[in-house]
Coordinates of C-alpha atoms in Angstrom, one line a residue:
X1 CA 0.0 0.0 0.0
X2 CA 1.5 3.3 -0.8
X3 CA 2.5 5.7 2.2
X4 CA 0.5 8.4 3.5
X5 CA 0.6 11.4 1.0
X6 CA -0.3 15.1 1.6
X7 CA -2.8 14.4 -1.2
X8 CA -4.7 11.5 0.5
X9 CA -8.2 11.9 1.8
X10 CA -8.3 11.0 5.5
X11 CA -12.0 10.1 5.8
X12 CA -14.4 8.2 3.0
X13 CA -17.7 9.8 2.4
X14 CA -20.7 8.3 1.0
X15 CA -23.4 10.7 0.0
X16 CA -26.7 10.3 -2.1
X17 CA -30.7 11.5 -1.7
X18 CA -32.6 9.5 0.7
X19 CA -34.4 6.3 -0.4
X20 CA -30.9 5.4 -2.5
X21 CA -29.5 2.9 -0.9
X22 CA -26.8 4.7 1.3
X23 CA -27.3 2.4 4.6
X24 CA -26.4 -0.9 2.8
X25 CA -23.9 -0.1 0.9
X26 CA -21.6 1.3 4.0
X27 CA -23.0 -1.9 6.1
X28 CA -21.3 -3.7 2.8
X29 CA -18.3 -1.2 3.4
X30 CA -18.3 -1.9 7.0
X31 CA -18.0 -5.4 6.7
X32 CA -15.0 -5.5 4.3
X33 CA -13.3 -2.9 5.6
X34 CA -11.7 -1.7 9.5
X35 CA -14.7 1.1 9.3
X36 CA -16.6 3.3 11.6
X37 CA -19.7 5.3 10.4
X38 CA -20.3 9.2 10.8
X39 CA -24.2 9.9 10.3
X40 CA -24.2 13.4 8.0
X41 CA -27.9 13.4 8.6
X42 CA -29.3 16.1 9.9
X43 CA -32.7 14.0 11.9
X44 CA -30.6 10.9 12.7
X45 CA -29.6 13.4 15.4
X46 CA -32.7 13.3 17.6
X47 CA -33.2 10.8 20.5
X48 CA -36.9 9.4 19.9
X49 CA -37.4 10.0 16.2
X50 CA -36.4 6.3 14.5
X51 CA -39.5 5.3 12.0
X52 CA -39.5 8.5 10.3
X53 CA -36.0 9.4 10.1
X54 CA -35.4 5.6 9.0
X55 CA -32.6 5.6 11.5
X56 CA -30.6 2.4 11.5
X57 CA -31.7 -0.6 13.4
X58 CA -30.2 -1.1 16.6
X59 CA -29.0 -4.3 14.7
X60 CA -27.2 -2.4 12.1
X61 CA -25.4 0.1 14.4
X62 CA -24.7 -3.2 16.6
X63 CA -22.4 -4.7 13.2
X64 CA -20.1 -1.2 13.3
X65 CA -19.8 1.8 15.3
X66 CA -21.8 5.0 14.5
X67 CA -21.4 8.2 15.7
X68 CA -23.6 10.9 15.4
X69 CA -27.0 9.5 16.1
X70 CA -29.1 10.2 19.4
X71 CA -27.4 12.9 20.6
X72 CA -29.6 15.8 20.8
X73 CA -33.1 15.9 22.3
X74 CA -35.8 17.0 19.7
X75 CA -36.2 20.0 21.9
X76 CA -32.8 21.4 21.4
X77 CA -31.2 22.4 17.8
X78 CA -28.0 21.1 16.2
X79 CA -26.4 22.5 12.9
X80 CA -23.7 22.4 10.2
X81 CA -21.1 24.4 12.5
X82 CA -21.4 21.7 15.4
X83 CA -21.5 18.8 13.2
X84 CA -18.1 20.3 11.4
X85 CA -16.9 20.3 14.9
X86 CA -17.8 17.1 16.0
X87 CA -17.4 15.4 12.4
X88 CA -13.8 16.8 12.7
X89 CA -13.2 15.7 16.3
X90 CA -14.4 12.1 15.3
X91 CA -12.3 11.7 12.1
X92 CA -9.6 12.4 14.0
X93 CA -10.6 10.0 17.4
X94 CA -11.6 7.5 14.6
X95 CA -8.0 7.3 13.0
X96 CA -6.4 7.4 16.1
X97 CA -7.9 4.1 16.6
X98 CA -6.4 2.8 13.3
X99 CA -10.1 2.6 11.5
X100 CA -11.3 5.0 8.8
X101 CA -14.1 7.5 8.9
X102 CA -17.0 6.2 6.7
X103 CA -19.0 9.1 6.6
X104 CA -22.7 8.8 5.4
X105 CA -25.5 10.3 4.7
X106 CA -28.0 13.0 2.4
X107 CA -27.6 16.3 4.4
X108 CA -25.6 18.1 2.1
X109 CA -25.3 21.3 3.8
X110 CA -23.5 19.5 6.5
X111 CA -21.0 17.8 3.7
X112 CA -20.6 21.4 2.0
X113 CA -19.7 22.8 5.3
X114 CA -17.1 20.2 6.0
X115 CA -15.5 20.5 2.4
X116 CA -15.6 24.1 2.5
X117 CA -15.6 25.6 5.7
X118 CA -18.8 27.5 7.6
X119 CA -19.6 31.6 7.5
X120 CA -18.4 32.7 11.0
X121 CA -22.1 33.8 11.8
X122 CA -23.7 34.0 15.0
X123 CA -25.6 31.2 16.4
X124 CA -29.3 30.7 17.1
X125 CA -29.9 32.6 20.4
X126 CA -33.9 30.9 21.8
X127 CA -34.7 34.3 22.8
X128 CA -34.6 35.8 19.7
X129 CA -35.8 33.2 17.4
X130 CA -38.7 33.1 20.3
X131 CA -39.4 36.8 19.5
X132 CA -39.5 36.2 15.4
X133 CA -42.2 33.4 15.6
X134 CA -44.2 35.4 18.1
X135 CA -44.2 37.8 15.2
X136 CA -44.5 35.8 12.6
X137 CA -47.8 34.4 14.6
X138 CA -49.4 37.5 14.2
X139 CA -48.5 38.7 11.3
X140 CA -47.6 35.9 8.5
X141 CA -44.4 34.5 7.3
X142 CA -45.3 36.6 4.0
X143 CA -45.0 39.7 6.2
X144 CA -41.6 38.7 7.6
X145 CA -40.7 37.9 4.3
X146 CA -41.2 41.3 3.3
X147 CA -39.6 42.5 6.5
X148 CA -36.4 40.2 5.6
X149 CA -36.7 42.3 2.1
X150 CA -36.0 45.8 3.2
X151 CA -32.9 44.7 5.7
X152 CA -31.6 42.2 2.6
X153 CA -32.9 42.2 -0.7
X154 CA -30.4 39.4 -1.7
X155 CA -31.0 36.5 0.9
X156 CA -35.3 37.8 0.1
X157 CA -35.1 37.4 -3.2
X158 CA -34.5 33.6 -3.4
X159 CA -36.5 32.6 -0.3
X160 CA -40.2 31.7 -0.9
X161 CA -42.3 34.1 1.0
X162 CA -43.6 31.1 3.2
X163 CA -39.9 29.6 3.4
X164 CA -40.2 30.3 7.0
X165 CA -36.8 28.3 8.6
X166 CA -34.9 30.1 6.6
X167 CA -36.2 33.6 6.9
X168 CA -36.4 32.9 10.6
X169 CA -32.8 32.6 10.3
X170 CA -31.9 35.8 8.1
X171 CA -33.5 37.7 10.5
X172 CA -32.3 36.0 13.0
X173 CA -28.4 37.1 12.1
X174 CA -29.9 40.4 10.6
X175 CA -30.6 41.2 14.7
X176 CA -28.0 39.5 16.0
X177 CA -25.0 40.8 14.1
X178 CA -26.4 44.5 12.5
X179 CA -25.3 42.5 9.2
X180 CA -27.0 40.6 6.2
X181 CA -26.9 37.2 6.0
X182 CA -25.9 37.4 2.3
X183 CA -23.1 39.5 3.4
X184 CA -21.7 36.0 5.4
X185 CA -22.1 34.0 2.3
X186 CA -20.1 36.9 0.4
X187 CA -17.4 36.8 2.5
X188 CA -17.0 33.4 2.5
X189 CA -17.1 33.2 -1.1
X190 CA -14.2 35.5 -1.4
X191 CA -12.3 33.4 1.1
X192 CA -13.0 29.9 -0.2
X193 CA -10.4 28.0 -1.5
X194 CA -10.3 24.8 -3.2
X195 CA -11.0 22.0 -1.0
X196 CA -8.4 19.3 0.1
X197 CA -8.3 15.5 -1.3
X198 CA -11.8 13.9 -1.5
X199 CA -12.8 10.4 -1.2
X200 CA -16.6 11.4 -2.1
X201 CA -19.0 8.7 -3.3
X202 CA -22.4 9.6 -4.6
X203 CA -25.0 7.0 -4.9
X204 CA -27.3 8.7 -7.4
X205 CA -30.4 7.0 -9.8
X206 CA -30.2 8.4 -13.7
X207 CA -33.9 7.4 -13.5
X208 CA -36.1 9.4 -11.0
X209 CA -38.7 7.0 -11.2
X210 CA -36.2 4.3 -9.2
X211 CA -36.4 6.8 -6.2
X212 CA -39.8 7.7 -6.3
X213 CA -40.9 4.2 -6.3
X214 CA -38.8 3.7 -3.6
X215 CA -39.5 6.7 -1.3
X216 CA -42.6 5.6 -2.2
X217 CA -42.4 2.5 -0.9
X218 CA -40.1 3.0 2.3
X219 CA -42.7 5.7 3.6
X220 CA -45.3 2.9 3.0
X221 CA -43.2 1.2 5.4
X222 CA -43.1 3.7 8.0
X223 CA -46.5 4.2 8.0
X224 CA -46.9 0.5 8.6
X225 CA -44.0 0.2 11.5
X226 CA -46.2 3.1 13.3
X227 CA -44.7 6.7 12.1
X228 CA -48.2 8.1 13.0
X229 CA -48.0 6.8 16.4
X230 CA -44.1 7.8 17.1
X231 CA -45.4 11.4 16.1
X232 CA -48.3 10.8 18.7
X233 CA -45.9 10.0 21.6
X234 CA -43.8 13.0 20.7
X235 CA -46.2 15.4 20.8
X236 CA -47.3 13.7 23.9
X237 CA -44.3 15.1 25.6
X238 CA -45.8 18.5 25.5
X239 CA -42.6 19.7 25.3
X240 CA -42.2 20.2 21.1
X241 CA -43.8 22.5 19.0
X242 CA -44.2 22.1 15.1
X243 CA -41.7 24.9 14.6
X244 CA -38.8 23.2 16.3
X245 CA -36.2 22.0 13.7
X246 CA -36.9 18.6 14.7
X247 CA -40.5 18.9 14.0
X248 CA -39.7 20.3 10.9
X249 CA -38.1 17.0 9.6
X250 CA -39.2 16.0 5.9
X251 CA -42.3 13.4 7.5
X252 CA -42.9 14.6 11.1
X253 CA -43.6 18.3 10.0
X254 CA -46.4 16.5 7.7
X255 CA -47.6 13.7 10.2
X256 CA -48.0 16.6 13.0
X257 CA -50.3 18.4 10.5
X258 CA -52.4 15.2 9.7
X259 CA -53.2 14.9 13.2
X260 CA -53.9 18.8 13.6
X261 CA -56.5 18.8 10.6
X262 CA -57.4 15.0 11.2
X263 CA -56.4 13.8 7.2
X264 CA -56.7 10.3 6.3
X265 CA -53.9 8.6 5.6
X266 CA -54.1 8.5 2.4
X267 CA -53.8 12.0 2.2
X268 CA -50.8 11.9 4.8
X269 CA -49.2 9.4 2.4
X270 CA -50.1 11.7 -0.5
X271 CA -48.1 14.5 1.3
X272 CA -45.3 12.4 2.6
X273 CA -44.5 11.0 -0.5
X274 CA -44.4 14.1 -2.0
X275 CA -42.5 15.8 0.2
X276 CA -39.9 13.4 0.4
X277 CA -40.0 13.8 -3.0
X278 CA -38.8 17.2 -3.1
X279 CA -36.0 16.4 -0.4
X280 CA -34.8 14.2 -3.1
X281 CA -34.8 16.7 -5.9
X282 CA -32.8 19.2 -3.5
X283 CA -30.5 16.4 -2.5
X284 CA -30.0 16.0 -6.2
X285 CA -29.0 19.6 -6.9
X286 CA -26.6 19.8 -3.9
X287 CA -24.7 16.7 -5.2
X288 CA -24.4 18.2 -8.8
X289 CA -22.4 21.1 -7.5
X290 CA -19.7 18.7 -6.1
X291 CA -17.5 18.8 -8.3
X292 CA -15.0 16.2 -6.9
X293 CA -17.7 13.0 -6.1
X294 CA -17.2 10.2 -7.6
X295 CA -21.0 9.0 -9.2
X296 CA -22.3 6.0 -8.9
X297 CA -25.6 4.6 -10.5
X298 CA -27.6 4.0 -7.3
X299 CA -30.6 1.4 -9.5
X300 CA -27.4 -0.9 -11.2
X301 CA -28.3 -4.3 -9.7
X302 CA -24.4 -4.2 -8.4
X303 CA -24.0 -0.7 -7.0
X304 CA -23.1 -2.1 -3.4
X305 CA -20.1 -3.7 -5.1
X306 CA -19.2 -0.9 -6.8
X307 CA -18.9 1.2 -4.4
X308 CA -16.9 -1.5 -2.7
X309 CA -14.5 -1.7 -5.6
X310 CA -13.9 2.5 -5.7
X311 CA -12.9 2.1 -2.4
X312 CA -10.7 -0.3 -2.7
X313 CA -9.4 1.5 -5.8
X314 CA -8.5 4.4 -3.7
X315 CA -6.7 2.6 -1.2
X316 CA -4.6 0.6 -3.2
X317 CA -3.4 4.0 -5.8
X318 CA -3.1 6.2 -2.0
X319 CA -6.2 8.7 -2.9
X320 CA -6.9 7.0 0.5
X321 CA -4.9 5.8 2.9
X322 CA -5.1 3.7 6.3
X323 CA -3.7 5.5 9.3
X324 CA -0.6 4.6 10.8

């Protein structure tokens, strides 16, 4: 095996829209290879949310060690600066150890931030995110929209008047700081350089049919392992509202209105599906801005062993190497 080169990765990643076949293919990679997982999933997070986030079973994280998964409380927040922390701290405990970060998953932002660094913005204060929704309540998200518009015309102008995480957080930093939050992205922009050796697999379907059919299919399964009732007992708490970031989760933000309006299910499934849907097609147009992944057809009938071969490709020409 060749030495350890200043142009060798030092972690794997495997990346790729939900439904596409992500978890098996690391398991696959797990069991060949000295591995442990990283989730880059931004729901796998939360203690208590496992149908709807299609966490893995405590069977599959008994087969290799993940990190990352249950550590926050839906109550509190977690974001792409403290998962570049801890992703960072972990790649480093992880090699330490003589293993190799395997990290996995569809939140892209969090992938983007660890390839290219994070804007040094302020974080979330509860206070006054707490005094934005209290306005948004009585005015409409339309009207904080606007209010976003007059204080930064850039970040307003490709935010959907209803988009109302993300103009929660422009205005967020808008009070916080004095400053745009376009004028963070600019900065950053001017500073970014290119990013170090990647080792960046993405499992992606030339056929968006394949994923449809199967988000189709795997929130048909949720439904039928009890996501409706896993929403229940969370709201049960008394503690969450539908604007936490948990609750906002691709699944649970549409469940928790199913039971506020009292839909059938088939409409919740309608919603779901399509909702998921639409993570997918964002997913997708992350991924095609990464230059440096490595693509791989996420429907071929031997995908799992490709990805298994790329691996061991980069291993055996240094593009990755083994630490020690």
């Amino acid at each position: 095996m060749p030495p350890p080169s200043s142009t060798a990765a030092t972690w794997i990643g495997l990346a790729g829209p939900t439904a596409s076949g992500k978890t098996a293919a690391a398991l696959a990679l797990a069991q060949a290879l000295p591995v442990e997982i990283i989730s880059v999933d931004s729901a796998l997070v939360y203690r208590g949310m496992d149908i709807g986030t299609a966490k893995p079973s405590p069977q599959e994280q008994a087969l290799v060690p993940h990190h990352l998964i249950d550590i926050r409380d839906p109550t509190d927040s977690y974001n792409a600066g403290a998962f570049v922390r801890d992703a960072t701290r972990l790649v480093d405990e992880i090699r330490a150890r003589g293993r190799l970060p395997l990290l996995v998953g569809g939140t892209m932002l969090y992938f983007n931030a660890l390839i290219h660094g994070i804007d040094d913005m302020p974080s979330a204060a509860p206070e006054l995110r707490e005094r934005i929704e209290l306005e948004a309540a009585e005015q409409g998200w339309p009207a904080m929209h606007a209010q976003l518009a007059r204080v930064d015309a850039v970040t307003a102008a490709r935010l959907a008047p209803n988009d109302s995480q993300r103009i929660q957080r422009a205005l967020e930093v808008w009070h916080a700081s004095g400053r745009p939050l376009s004028s963070f992205h600019a900065e950053r922009a001017a500073a970014t350089t290119e990013p170090g050796p990647l080792a960046l697999l993405s499992l992606e379907p030339q056929e968006r049919s394949w994923l449809h059919e199967r988000i189709a299919q795997r929130f048909d399964a949720m439904l039928a392992a009890g996501f409706v009732d896993e929403v229940r007992a969370l709201r049960a708490r008394g503690d969450l509202r539908p604007e936490l970031p948990s609750m906002r989760c691709v699944g649970y933000r549409q469940v928790w209105e199913a039971l506020d309006r009292l839909w059938p299910e088939d409409e919740l499934r309608e919603r779901g599906v399509a909702a998921t849907r639409q993570l997918a097609k964002r997913q997708i147009t992350w991924l095609r801005g990464m230059a440096q992944r490595t693509v791989v057809e996420a429907a071929a009938p031997d995908a799992v062993q490709q990805v298994q071969r790329q691996v061991r490709a980069w291993l055996d020409t240094g593009r990755v190497t083994f630490p020690g």
